[in-house]
Coordinates of C-alpha atoms in Angstrom, one line a residue:
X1 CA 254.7 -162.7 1.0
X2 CA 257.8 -160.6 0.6
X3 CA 257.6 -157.7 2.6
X4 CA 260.2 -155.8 1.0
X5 CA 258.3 -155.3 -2.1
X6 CA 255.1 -154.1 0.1
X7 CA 255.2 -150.3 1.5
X8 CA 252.6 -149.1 3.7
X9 CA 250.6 -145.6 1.9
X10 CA 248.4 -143.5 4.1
X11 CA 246.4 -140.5 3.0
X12 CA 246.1 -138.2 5.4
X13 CA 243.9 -134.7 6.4
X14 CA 242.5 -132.4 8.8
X15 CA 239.1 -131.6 9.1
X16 CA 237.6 -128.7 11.0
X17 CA 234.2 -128.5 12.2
X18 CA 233.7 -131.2 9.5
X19 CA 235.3 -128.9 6.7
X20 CA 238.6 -130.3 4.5
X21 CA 241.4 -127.7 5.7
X22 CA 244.8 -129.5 5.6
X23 CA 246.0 -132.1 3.1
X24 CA 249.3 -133.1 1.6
X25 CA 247.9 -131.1 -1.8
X26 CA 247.0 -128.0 0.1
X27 CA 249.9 -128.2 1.8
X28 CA 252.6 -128.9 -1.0
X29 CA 250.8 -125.8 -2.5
X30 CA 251.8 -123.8 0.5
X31 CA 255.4 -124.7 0.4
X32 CA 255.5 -123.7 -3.3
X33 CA 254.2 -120.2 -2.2
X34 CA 256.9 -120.2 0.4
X35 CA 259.5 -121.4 -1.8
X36 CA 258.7 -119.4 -4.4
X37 CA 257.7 -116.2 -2.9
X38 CA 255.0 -116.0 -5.7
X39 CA 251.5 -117.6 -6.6
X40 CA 251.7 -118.1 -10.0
X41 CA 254.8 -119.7 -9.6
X42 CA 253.5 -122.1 -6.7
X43 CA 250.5 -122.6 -9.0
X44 CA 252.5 -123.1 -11.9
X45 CA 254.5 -125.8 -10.1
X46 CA 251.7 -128.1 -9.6
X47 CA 249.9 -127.1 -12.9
X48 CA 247.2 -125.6 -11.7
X49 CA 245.9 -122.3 -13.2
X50 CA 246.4 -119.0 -11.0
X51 CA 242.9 -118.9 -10.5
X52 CA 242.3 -122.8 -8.8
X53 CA 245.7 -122.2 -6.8
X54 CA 244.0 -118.7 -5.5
X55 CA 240.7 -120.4 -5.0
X56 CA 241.5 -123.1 -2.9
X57 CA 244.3 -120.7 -0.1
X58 CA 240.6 -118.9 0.0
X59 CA 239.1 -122.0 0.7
X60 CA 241.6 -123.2 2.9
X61 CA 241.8 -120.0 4.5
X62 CA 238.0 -119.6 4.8
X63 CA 237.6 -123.3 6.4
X64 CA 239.9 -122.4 9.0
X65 CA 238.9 -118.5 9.9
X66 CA 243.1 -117.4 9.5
X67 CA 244.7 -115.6 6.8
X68 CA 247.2 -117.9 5.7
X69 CA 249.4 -116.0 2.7
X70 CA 250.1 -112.1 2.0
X71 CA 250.4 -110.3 -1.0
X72 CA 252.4 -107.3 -1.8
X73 CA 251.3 -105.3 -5.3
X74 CA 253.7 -105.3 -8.2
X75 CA 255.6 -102.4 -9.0
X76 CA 259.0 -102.5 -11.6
X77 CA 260.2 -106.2 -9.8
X78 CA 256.5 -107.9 -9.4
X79 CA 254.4 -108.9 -6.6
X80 CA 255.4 -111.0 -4.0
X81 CA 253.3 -113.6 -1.8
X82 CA 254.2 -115.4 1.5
X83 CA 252.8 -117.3 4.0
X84 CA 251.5 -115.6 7.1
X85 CA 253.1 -116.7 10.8
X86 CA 250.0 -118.8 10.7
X87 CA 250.5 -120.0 7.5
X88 CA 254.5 -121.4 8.5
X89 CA 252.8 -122.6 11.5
X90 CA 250.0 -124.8 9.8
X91 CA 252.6 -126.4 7.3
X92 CA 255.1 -126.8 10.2
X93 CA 252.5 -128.6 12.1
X94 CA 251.2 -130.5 9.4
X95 CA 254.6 -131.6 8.2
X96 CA 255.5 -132.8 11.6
X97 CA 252.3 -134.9 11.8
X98 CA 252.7 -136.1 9.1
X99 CA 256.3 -137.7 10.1
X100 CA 255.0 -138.9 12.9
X101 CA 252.2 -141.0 11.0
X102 CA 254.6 -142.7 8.6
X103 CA 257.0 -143.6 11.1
X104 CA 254.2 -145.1 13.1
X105 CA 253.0 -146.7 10.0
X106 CA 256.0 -148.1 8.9
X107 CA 256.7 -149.1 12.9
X108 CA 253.0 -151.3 12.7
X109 CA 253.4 -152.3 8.8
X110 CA 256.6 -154.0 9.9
X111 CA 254.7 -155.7 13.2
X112 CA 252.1 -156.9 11.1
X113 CA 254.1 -158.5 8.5
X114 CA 256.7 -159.8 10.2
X115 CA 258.8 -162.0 7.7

């Protein structure tokens, strides 16, 4: 077997009280809101309609019990939307995780299949 042609994958999410809250999807979602400072453009980015990217921060957000993004009303310039300090925190924590679990995988996946 040549293990340079094999790479380890590893889906990964968070659960609360049995309930889907984190996942890289959710999560890449967030960053496009942070990045983007808008929604529609997050939602856009992952072509999603407005109205599924909307629906599942309120699902996200109602799993966990903490506002996650804010939204500021148009005017001449547009709305705006950004992630709460909650919000940065969850993705930062998430992201970190994350690292950690593919650098563990990668650390066994080479163990394993030694050469």
């Amino acid at each position: 077997m040549k293990r340079a042609r094999m790479k380890p994958r590893i889906k990964l999410w968070i659960e609360q009280n049995g309930l889907l809250v984190l996942s890289d999807y959710r999560v890449q979602l967030l960053r496009h809101v942070r990045e983007t400072g808008s929604l529609a453009a997050a939602a856009s980015r992952m072509k999603l309609s407005y109205r599924r990217a909307w629906g599942k921060i309120k699902e996200i957000e109602k799993n966990l019990g903490v506002a996650l993004v804010e939204s500021e009303a148009g005017g001449a310039r547009g709305g705006r939307t950004r992630l709460t300090r909650q919000g940065e925190r969850l993705v930062g924590l998430y992201l970190r995780l994350q690292d950690a679990v593919e650098t563990d995988l990668e650390r066994e996946f080479a163990a394993v299949f030694r050469k």
